[in-house]
Each structure stands twice: as structure tokens, then as C-alpha cells.
Amino acid sequence: MPQLTLNRQLTAEAQKWAETLADKDCLEHSPKETRTSGEGENLSGFTGNQDIVTAFDRWYAEEKDYDYKKNKFVSNAGNFTQLVWANTKEMGVGWAKSNTGWTYVCARFNPTGNIVVTPPGEEECMKQNVKKPNRREAKSLKKQMEQLNFHTPTKDEISSFVSELNSIRSDHQVKPLEHSKDLQKAAQKWADNLAKQDKPENSSAQDQGECLFSYSGPSFELKTALKVWYGGKEKYDFNNPGFKPGSGNFTQLVWADSKEMGVAASEAKSGKIYVVARFKPSGNIIMTPPGERETFNRNVLVRKAGSR
């Protein structure tokens, strides 16, 4: 199959729509009448510092939903079939990051793929344009893709997460947390709920502290959530103890009075992964007396000298 040529006009139009998506902070296809240079369009969105090729990896991973024997259009594999469509000759790609940290990728293609012409009809059109890859290469690619698929965190992964968290707490001069099966069940229940609604939202649990994290893209690691939560330390002022916007996840991680925790993750149909951690007793609780400043002073301790 001949390689695609990168087209500047397609790239400019793709970039413009990617910036629009970043402003809206959501994924939605552009109106077809605005695609002046090519109507084919693939979209992707993800968080974190990932390469733009992440989008192409995810589009190609849809191959698993395409049936080469039936040669029929499958909506779940539409990005894949556009990516490999034989009659497509050129493409453009653009990306932009939103204020919330999401990266939106837009690719445009010309001529557009997934087009059925009659005659010869759908089956023949798909057969002519969506070719089977080299089997040896396909097996290698399939193995790579399987490694990128989400799976429910294993006991070892959860143990590693707790160990890393307790290492952080040790750095901040507080006692380690015990892993709680009950809190893990509660975290899993809420993570499943978030995945079902595909939207991050704090629960109404009154007796548990909570940290939330969402992730899109391949190669998910549970401990990625820890790195993001701990990053809130940069917004906390140890010289002026108290709750600070953007630092709540960090202060919960190192809250001295918390004794146990549980963590879980679940994947939405969109591919977005939701991570929930629960803590008991809850952090970020202000006791009066002694009041906000003293409560945080006792529970959020400065990192000890010489720690990593």
C-alpha cells in the first residue's frame, strides 16, 4: 500500500479543528461542510505527556473489531479503516492541549475513506480498500497492542501502588497506610460508576477521603495517578498551612491522621480510564478547635531533608 503524503492545507484545517476541540474541551466531529480539503476525519483525546503517535496507535488498535471475511463497515473500526483506506492519498494532522491538560488530535484524509460506491457495493469497496496486513507483522503488532490494553489492576500492581504511596508518606514524616479491602471495594464501585457515566465526579461518601484521576491512551500504569496527585504539592504553602486550591489530592496522600486506603480503576467504553482512591479517616478535614491552620500544620508535614 503506498504511503500517504502530508498535505499542508489538510494539516492547517486539522490544526484549526484540534484547537476548537481544545477550547470546547470535548471530542466531536467537525461539520462536514467545513472540511474543504478532505472529508475523512479521525479524532482522539488523551491526558498526560504522551506522544501524538498515541492517537494513531489507538486508531489502528480498532482493527480487532474489523472482520476481513465479511468486508462490512463497522462503526467501532471506522478510524482504523480510514487509516488504511487504499484510495486515500494524502492526510494532515493537528493537535492542541486544553486548559485541563487534555490533548486533542485531529487527522484529515483525502480522498475520504469508508465510502461505499454502488456498483460495486459495500463488500467489494471494503475488500478493495481495507487489505489484510502481513501476517507476521500483524502478529507482532497484535502482541504489542494487547500489552497496551487496559486490565483491572492486579494484586501486585495494587501492592506496588500502596508501597509507592507509603514511600511518599515516609518522605513527609507520617506513618504508612494499611490497604483495606473494604475501601478497595468502595473505590471499585465508584470507579465503575464513573466509567459508566464517562465523567469524573466526586462521590457523596462522607466518611472517606477521595482522590480521582482519569487517563486516556495506551500503556496505562496505576502509579501514574500517584504522580499526578503528588504534583499538587507545588500548589501547597508549608509556610501558610491550610487548604489550597489544586493541592487537595496531595494533602490527602500525606494526611497524617489517615490510617488505611483502597484503590481501583475502571475503563469506560470511550477508552478513558478512571482511577479512584479512598482513605480513612478522611484527609482535608478541619477540626475546630484547633482550626484550619493548626489542623493542616499537624497533618501535612514538610518533606524531610535527604529524602528522594
mmCIF file of C-alpha atoms in Angstrom:
data_model
loop_
_atom_site.group_PDB
_atom_site.id
_atom_site.type_symbol
_atom_site.label_atom_id
_atom_site.label_comp_id
_atom_site.label_asym_id
_atom_site.label_seq_id
_atom_site.Cartn_x
_atom_site.Cartn_y
_atom_site.Cartn_z
ATOM 1 C CA MET A 1 0.000 0.000 0.000
ATOM 2 C CA PRO A 2 1.519 3.404 -0.989
ATOM 3 C CA GLN A 3 2.360 5.800 1.829
ATOM 4 C CA LEU A 4 0.206 8.882 2.440
ATOM 5 C CA THR A 5 1.506 12.316 1.528
ATOM 6 C CA LEU A 6 1.345 15.040 4.175
ATOM 7 C CA ASN A 7 -0.759 17.912 2.816
ATOM 8 C CA ARG A 8 -0.239 21.418 4.237
ATOM 9 C CA GLN A 9 -3.819 22.574 3.701
ATOM 10 C CA LEU A 10 -5.223 19.437 5.335
ATOM 11 C CA THR A 11 -2.796 19.955 8.216
ATOM 12 C CA ALA A 12 -3.885 23.584 8.647
ATOM 13 C CA GLU A 13 -7.555 22.593 8.709
ATOM 14 C CA ALA A 14 -6.873 19.705 11.113
ATOM 15 C CA GLN A 15 -4.943 22.056 13.404
ATOM 16 C CA LYS A 16 -7.778 24.580 13.417
ATOM 17 C CA TRP A 17 -10.304 21.930 14.440
ATOM 18 C CA ALA A 18 -7.967 20.498 17.101
ATOM 19 C CA GLU A 19 -7.740 23.987 18.625
ATOM 20 C CA THR A 20 -11.522 24.248 18.537
ATOM 21 C CA LEU A 21 -11.791 20.934 20.403
ATOM 22 C CA ALA A 22 -9.283 22.149 22.997
ATOM 23 C CA ASP A 23 -11.376 25.282 23.544
ATOM 24 C CA LYS A 24 -14.539 23.185 23.896
ATOM 25 C CA ASP A 25 -12.641 20.526 25.884
ATOM 26 C CA CYS A 26 -14.600 17.686 24.300
ATOM 27 C CA LEU A 27 -14.476 15.369 21.283
ATOM 28 C CA GLU A 28 -16.904 15.973 18.434
ATOM 29 C CA HIS A 29 -16.603 15.689 14.680
ATOM 30 C CA SER A 30 -16.450 18.874 12.651
ATOM 31 C CA PRO A 31 -19.374 19.827 10.378
ATOM 32 C CA LYS A 32 -18.748 18.147 7.022
ATOM 33 C CA GLU A 33 -19.302 21.379 5.133
ATOM 34 C CA THR A 34 -16.221 22.874 6.846
ATOM 35 C CA ARG A 35 -13.913 20.095 5.611
ATOM 36 C CA THR A 36 -12.997 21.841 2.368
ATOM 37 C CA SER A 37 -9.837 19.888 1.509
ATOM 38 C CA GLY A 38 -10.828 16.407 2.635
ATOM 39 C CA GLU A 39 -13.843 14.916 4.391
ATOM 40 C CA GLY A 40 -12.167 11.960 6.108
ATOM 41 C CA GLU A 41 -11.627 12.700 9.807
ATOM 42 C CA ASN A 42 -10.218 10.787 12.792
ATOM 43 C CA LEU A 43 -10.235 12.218 16.315
ATOM 44 C CA SER A 44 -8.577 11.252 19.576
ATOM 45 C CA GLY A 45 -8.106 12.754 23.024
ATOM 46 C CA PHE A 46 -5.853 11.832 25.932
ATOM 47 C CA THR A 47 -4.272 13.185 29.090
ATOM 48 C CA GLY A 48 -0.704 13.173 30.309
ATOM 49 C CA ASN A 49 2.569 13.737 28.489
ATOM 50 C CA GLN A 50 2.137 11.229 25.673
ATOM 51 C CA ASP A 51 3.414 11.250 22.129
ATOM 52 C CA ILE A 52 0.984 12.297 19.400
ATOM 53 C CA VAL A 53 1.500 8.853 17.858
ATOM 54 C CA THR A 54 -0.696 7.641 20.727
ATOM 55 C CA ALA A 55 -3.689 8.682 18.624
ATOM 56 C CA PHE A 56 -2.543 6.595 15.648
ATOM 57 C CA ASP A 57 -1.882 3.612 17.909
ATOM 58 C CA ARG A 58 -5.433 3.774 19.219
ATOM 59 C CA TRP A 59 -6.951 4.171 15.770
ATOM 60 C CA TYR A 60 -5.030 1.180 14.435
ATOM 61 C CA ALA A 61 -5.980 -0.865 17.510
ATOM 62 C CA GLU A 62 -9.579 -0.805 16.221
ATOM 63 C CA GLU A 63 -8.503 -3.474 13.717
ATOM 64 C CA LYS A 64 -9.616 -6.042 16.288
ATOM 65 C CA ASP A 65 -13.251 -5.088 15.546
ATOM 66 C CA TYR A 66 -12.950 -5.421 11.761
ATOM 67 C CA ASP A 67 -13.898 -8.686 10.042
ATOM 68 C CA TYR A 68 -11.864 -9.252 6.854
ATOM 69 C CA LYS A 69 -14.167 -12.130 5.872
ATOM 70 C CA LYS A 70 -17.378 -10.080 5.924
ATOM 71 C CA ASN A 71 -15.890 -6.902 4.406
ATOM 72 C CA LYS A 72 -18.545 -4.700 6.002
ATOM 73 C CA PHE A 73 -18.237 -1.225 7.509
ATOM 74 C CA VAL A 74 -18.055 -1.391 11.313
ATOM 75 C CA SER A 75 -18.507 1.846 13.231
ATOM 76 C CA ASN A 76 -16.178 0.669 16.018
ATOM 77 C CA ALA A 77 -13.418 0.198 13.437
ATOM 78 C CA GLY A 78 -14.064 3.335 11.388
ATOM 79 C CA ASN A 79 -10.864 5.086 12.436
ATOM 80 C CA PHE A 80 -8.833 2.003 11.501
ATOM 81 C CA THR A 81 -10.425 1.557 8.077
ATOM 82 C CA GLN A 82 -9.912 5.258 7.296
ATOM 83 C CA LEU A 83 -6.278 4.979 8.363
ATOM 84 C CA VAL A 84 -5.552 2.127 5.934
ATOM 85 C CA TRP A 85 -8.040 3.044 3.163
ATOM 86 C CA ALA A 86 -6.208 2.263 -0.088
ATOM 87 C CA ASN A 87 -7.757 5.060 -2.171
ATOM 88 C CA THR A 88 -6.761 7.762 0.331
ATOM 89 C CA LYS A 89 -3.665 9.569 -0.940
ATOM 90 C CA GLU A 90 -2.926 12.418 1.466
ATOM 91 C CA MET A 91 -3.506 13.490 5.024
ATOM 92 C CA GLY A 92 -2.981 16.276 7.536
ATOM 93 C CA VAL A 93 -2.767 16.215 11.323
ATOM 94 C CA GLY A 94 -3.018 18.786 14.098
ATOM 95 C CA TRP A 95 -3.180 18.784 17.875
ATOM 96 C CA ALA A 96 -3.828 21.153 20.765
ATOM 97 C CA LYS A 97 -3.940 20.960 24.566
ATOM 98 C CA SER A 98 -6.846 22.275 26.654
ATOM 99 C CA ASN A 99 -6.616 24.189 29.926
ATOM 100 C CA THR A 100 -7.484 20.968 31.772
ATOM 101 C CA GLY A 101 -4.487 19.102 30.308
ATOM 102 C CA TRP A 102 -6.291 17.123 27.593
ATOM 103 C CA THR A 103 -4.571 16.763 24.225
ATOM 104 C CA TYR A 104 -6.892 16.644 21.214
ATOM 105 C CA VAL A 105 -5.681 15.168 17.918
ATOM 106 C CA CYS A 106 -7.424 15.655 14.575
ATOM 107 C CA ALA A 107 -6.403 13.923 11.337
ATOM 108 C CA ARG A 108 -7.930 14.745 7.950
ATOM 109 C CA PHE A 109 -7.787 12.497 4.861
ATOM 110 C CA ASN A 110 -8.287 12.984 1.121
ATOM 111 C CA PRO A 111 -9.921 11.295 -0.672
ATOM 112 C CA THR A 112 -12.048 10.264 2.286
ATOM 113 C CA GLY A 113 -12.241 6.620 3.313
ATOM 114 C CA ASN A 114 -15.223 4.484 4.362
ATOM 115 C CA ILE A 115 -17.050 5.478 1.167
ATOM 116 C CA VAL A 116 -19.294 2.894 -0.472
ATOM 117 C CA VAL A 117 -19.794 3.221 -4.225
ATOM 118 C CA THR A 118 -22.579 1.262 -5.948
ATOM 119 C CA PRO A 119 -21.630 -0.528 -8.081
ATOM 120 C CA PRO A 120 -19.568 -2.402 -6.940
ATOM 121 C CA GLY A 121 -21.256 -2.134 -3.497
ATOM 122 C CA GLU A 122 -20.164 -2.197 0.133
ATOM 123 C CA GLU A 123 -18.486 -5.595 0.291
ATOM 124 C CA GLU A 124 -16.329 -5.024 -2.776
ATOM 125 C CA CYS A 125 -15.454 -1.439 -1.784
ATOM 126 C CA MET A 126 -14.294 -2.535 1.642
ATOM 127 C CA LYS A 127 -12.402 -5.509 0.206
ATOM 128 C CA GLN A 128 -10.540 -3.304 -2.300
ATOM 129 C CA ASN A 129 -9.604 -0.655 0.244
ATOM 130 C CA VAL A 130 -9.040 -2.499 3.536
ATOM 131 C CA LYS A 131 -6.325 -5.091 2.958
ATOM 132 C CA LYS A 132 -5.084 -7.710 5.351
ATOM 133 C CA PRO A 133 -1.675 -6.824 6.766
ATOM 134 C CA ASN A 134 1.335 -9.087 6.544
ATOM 135 C CA ARG A 135 0.537 -11.903 8.979
ATOM 136 C CA ARG A 136 3.989 -11.966 10.569
ATOM 137 C CA GLU A 137 3.890 -8.221 11.108
ATOM 138 C CA ALA A 138 0.293 -8.428 12.266
ATOM 139 C CA LYS A 139 1.105 -10.991 14.970
ATOM 140 C CA SER A 140 3.890 -8.798 16.277
ATOM 141 C CA LEU A 141 1.630 -5.748 16.177
ATOM 142 C CA LYS A 142 -1.205 -7.616 17.884
ATOM 143 C CA LYS A 143 1.112 -8.628 20.706
ATOM 144 C CA GLN A 144 2.163 -5.010 21.157
ATOM 145 C CA MET A 145 -1.429 -3.823 21.136
ATOM 146 C CA GLU A 146 -2.523 -6.428 23.682
ATOM 147 C CA GLN A 147 0.114 -5.109 26.054
ATOM 148 C CA LEU A 148 -1.435 -1.650 25.737
ATOM 149 C CA ASN A 149 -4.969 -2.781 26.592
ATOM 150 C CA PHE A 150 -6.417 -1.858 29.974
ATOM 151 C CA HIS A 151 -6.795 -4.564 32.601
ATOM 152 C CA THR A 152 -8.132 -4.448 36.142
ATOM 153 C CA PRO A 153 -5.158 -3.720 38.430
ATOM 154 C CA THR A 154 -3.624 -6.915 39.788
ATOM 155 C CA LYS A 155 -2.760 -7.575 43.428
ATOM 156 C CA ASP A 156 0.900 -6.943 42.632
ATOM 157 C CA GLU A 157 0.076 -3.619 40.948
ATOM 158 C CA ILE A 158 -2.041 -2.519 43.894
ATOM 159 C CA SER A 159 0.679 -3.617 46.309
ATOM 160 C CA SER A 160 3.230 -1.619 44.326
ATOM 161 C CA PHE A 161 0.903 1.398 44.378
ATOM 162 C CA VAL A 162 0.499 1.219 48.162
ATOM 163 C CA SER A 163 4.252 0.761 48.604
ATOM 164 C CA GLU A 164 4.967 3.836 46.472
ATOM 165 C CA LEU A 165 2.359 5.844 48.368
ATOM 166 C CA ASN A 166 3.847 4.836 51.721
ATOM 167 C CA SER A 167 7.281 5.806 50.466
ATOM 168 C CA ILE A 168 5.864 9.276 49.770
ATOM 169 C CA ARG A 169 4.318 9.390 53.237
ATOM 170 C CA SER A 170 7.636 8.368 54.786
ATOM 171 C CA ASP A 171 9.302 11.261 52.963
ATOM 172 C CA HIS A 172 6.746 13.537 54.609
ATOM 173 C CA GLN A 173 7.351 12.076 58.072
ATOM 174 C CA VAL A 174 3.995 10.307 58.527
ATOM 175 C CA LYS A 175 3.097 6.670 59.194
ATOM 176 C CA PRO A 176 2.263 4.230 56.358
ATOM 177 C CA LEU A 177 -1.277 3.353 55.334
ATOM 178 C CA GLU A 178 -2.756 -0.131 55.534
ATOM 179 C CA HIS A 179 -4.506 -1.486 52.457
ATOM 180 C CA SER A 180 -8.226 -2.021 53.132
ATOM 181 C CA LYS A 181 -10.309 -4.495 51.133
ATOM 182 C CA ASP A 182 -13.480 -2.627 52.109
ATOM 183 C CA LEU A 183 -12.088 0.672 50.836
ATOM 184 C CA GLN A 184 -10.889 -1.052 47.656
ATOM 185 C CA LYS A 185 -14.423 -2.367 47.066
ATOM 186 C CA ALA A 186 -15.843 1.112 47.640
ATOM 187 C CA ALA A 187 -13.259 2.595 45.267
ATOM 188 C CA GLN A 188 -14.033 -0.051 42.616
ATOM 189 C CA LYS A 189 -17.774 0.599 42.872
ATOM 190 C CA TRP A 190 -17.281 4.315 42.304
ATOM 191 C CA ALA A 191 -14.704 3.799 39.535
ATOM 192 C CA ASP A 192 -17.205 1.554 37.726
ATOM 193 C CA ASN A 193 -19.851 4.242 38.131
ATOM 194 C CA LEU A 194 -17.545 6.913 36.665
ATOM 195 C CA ALA A 195 -16.670 4.625 33.743
ATOM 196 C CA LYS A 196 -20.356 4.016 33.087
ATOM 197 C CA GLN A 197 -21.195 7.732 33.002
ATOM 198 C CA ASP A 198 -17.777 8.524 31.455
ATOM 199 C CA LYS A 199 -17.408 11.654 33.543
ATOM 200 C CA PRO A 200 -15.243 12.432 36.603
ATOM 201 C CA GLU A 201 -17.257 13.340 39.675
ATOM 202 C CA ASN A 202 -16.579 13.161 43.399
ATOM 203 C CA SER A 203 -18.796 10.793 45.349
ATOM 204 C CA SER A 204 -21.024 11.813 48.254
ATOM 205 C CA ALA A 205 -19.229 9.492 50.707
ATOM 206 C CA GLN A 206 -18.983 11.463 53.955
ATOM 207 C CA ASP A 207 -16.654 9.234 55.944
ATOM 208 C CA GLN A 208 -13.953 8.653 53.303
ATOM 209 C CA GLY A 209 -11.339 10.834 51.652
ATOM 210 C CA GLU A 210 -11.160 10.539 47.872
ATOM 211 C CA CYS A 211 -8.719 11.173 45.027
ATOM 212 C CA LEU A 212 -9.783 10.902 41.376
ATOM 213 C CA PHE A 213 -7.761 10.589 38.178
ATOM 214 C CA SER A 214 -8.710 9.991 34.544
ATOM 215 C CA TYR A 215 -6.412 8.812 31.766
ATOM 216 C CA SER A 216 -6.661 8.181 28.042
ATOM 217 C CA GLY A 217 -4.111 6.363 25.934
ATOM 218 C CA PRO A 218 -2.116 3.144 25.892
ATOM 219 C CA SER A 219 0.335 1.762 28.441
ATOM 220 C CA PHE A 220 -1.737 2.693 31.491
ATOM 221 C CA GLU A 221 0.030 2.344 34.838
ATOM 222 C CA LEU A 222 -1.833 2.684 38.112
ATOM 223 C CA LYS A 223 1.028 4.626 39.698
ATOM 224 C CA THR A 224 0.591 7.379 37.108
ATOM 225 C CA ALA A 225 -2.272 8.635 39.288
ATOM 226 C CA LEU A 226 0.116 8.976 42.240
ATOM 227 C CA LYS A 227 2.496 11.136 40.234
ATOM 228 C CA VAL A 228 -0.323 13.466 39.196
ATOM 229 C CA TRP A 229 -1.804 13.696 42.696
ATOM 230 C CA TYR A 230 1.569 14.296 44.298
ATOM 231 C CA GLY A 231 2.180 17.079 41.794
ATOM 232 C CA GLY A 232 -0.310 19.147 43.810
ATOM 233 C CA LYS A 233 2.499 19.704 46.309
ATOM 234 C CA GLU A 234 3.679 22.585 44.145
ATOM 235 C CA LYS A 235 0.474 24.477 44.995
ATOM 236 C CA TYR A 236 0.697 23.904 48.750
ATOM 237 C CA ASP A 237 2.262 26.516 51.032
ATOM 238 C CA PHE A 238 4.006 24.894 54.010
ATOM 239 C CA ASN A 239 4.683 28.341 55.427
ATOM 240 C CA ASN A 240 0.983 29.122 55.480
ATOM 241 C CA PRO A 241 -0.774 25.815 56.336
ATOM 242 C CA GLY A 242 -4.348 25.399 55.155
ATOM 243 C CA PHE A 243 -6.396 24.129 52.250
ATOM 244 C CA LYS A 244 -5.119 25.430 48.913
ATOM 245 C CA PRO A 245 -6.910 25.004 45.547
ATOM 246 C CA GLY A 246 -5.193 22.376 43.418
ATOM 247 C CA SER A 247 -3.398 20.739 46.354
ATOM 248 C CA GLY A 248 -6.217 18.627 47.816
ATOM 249 C CA ASN A 249 -5.079 15.305 46.349
ATOM 250 C CA PHE A 250 -1.540 15.876 47.620
ATOM 251 C CA THR A 251 -2.638 16.761 51.148
ATOM 252 C CA GLN A 252 -4.894 13.677 51.246
ATOM 253 C CA LEU A 253 -1.984 11.439 50.218
ATOM 254 C CA VAL A 254 0.210 12.628 53.106
ATOM 255 C CA TRP A 255 -2.519 13.367 55.695
ATOM 256 C CA ALA A 256 -1.081 12.098 58.985
ATOM 257 C CA ASP A 257 -4.396 11.058 60.569
ATOM 258 C CA SER A 258 -5.397 8.789 57.645
ATOM 259 C CA LYS A 259 -4.742 5.131 58.524
ATOM 260 C CA GLU A 260 -5.989 2.996 55.619
ATOM 261 C CA MET A 261 -6.742 3.191 51.921
ATOM 262 C CA GLY A 262 -8.006 1.356 48.854
ATOM 263 C CA VAL A 263 -7.565 1.992 45.131
ATOM 264 C CA ALA A 264 -9.294 0.771 41.966
ATOM 265 C CA ALA A 265 -9.642 1.560 38.270
ATOM 266 C CA SER A 266 -12.239 1.021 35.562
ATOM 267 C CA GLU A 267 -12.407 1.661 31.803
ATOM 268 C CA ALA A 268 -15.231 3.467 30.000
ATOM 269 C CA LYS A 269 -16.438 2.460 26.542
ATOM 270 C CA SER A 270 -14.620 5.511 25.181
ATOM 271 C CA GLY A 271 -11.327 4.028 26.394
ATOM 272 C CA LYS A 272 -10.896 6.586 29.169
ATOM 273 C CA ILE A 273 -9.694 5.059 32.445
ATOM 274 C CA TYR A 274 -10.922 6.270 35.824
ATOM 275 C CA VAL A 275 -8.853 5.752 38.987
ATOM 276 C CA VAL A 276 -10.370 6.163 42.451
ATOM 277 C CA ALA A 277 -8.522 6.067 45.776
ATOM 278 C CA ARG A 278 -10.371 6.096 49.098
ATOM 279 C CA PHE A 279 -8.937 6.937 52.543
ATOM 280 C CA LYS A 280 -9.988 6.553 56.186
ATOM 281 C CA PRO A 281 -10.095 8.678 58.211
ATOM 282 C CA SER A 282 -10.629 11.323 55.564
ATOM 283 C CA GLY A 283 -7.999 13.976 54.991
ATOM 284 C CA ASN A 284 -8.545 17.695 54.437
ATOM 285 C CA ILE A 285 -10.899 17.781 57.428
ATOM 286 C CA ILE A 286 -10.775 20.956 59.514
ATOM 287 C CA MET A 287 -11.206 20.496 63.265
ATOM 288 C CA THR A 288 -12.380 23.461 65.341
ATOM 289 C CA PRO A 289 -10.642 23.766 67.677
ATOM 290 C CA PRO A 290 -7.783 23.933 66.764
ATOM 291 C CA GLY A 291 -8.884 25.421 63.408
ATOM 292 C CA GLU A 292 -7.711 25.157 59.793
ATOM 293 C CA ARG A 293 -4.123 26.346 60.167
ATOM 294 C CA GLU A 294 -3.260 24.074 63.088
ATOM 295 C CA THR A 295 -5.123 21.061 61.634
ATOM 296 C CA PHE A 296 -3.100 21.257 58.406
ATOM 297 C CA ASN A 297 0.084 22.029 60.325
ATOM 298 C CA ARG A 298 -0.309 18.750 62.248
ATOM 299 C CA ASN A 299 -1.293 16.621 59.238
ATOM 300 C CA VAL A 300 0.695 17.933 56.252
ATOM 301 C CA LEU A 301 4.361 17.825 57.143
ATOM 302 C CA VAL A 302 7.253 19.156 55.131
ATOM 303 C CA ARG A 303 9.398 16.679 53.235
ATOM 304 C CA LYS A 304 12.300 15.553 55.403
ATOM 305 C CA ALA A 305 15.831 16.522 54.440
ATOM 306 C CA GLY A 306 17.664 13.910 52.393
ATOM 307 C CA SER A 307 14.524 12.193 51.065
ATOM 308 C CA ARG A 308 14.307 11.312 47.389
#
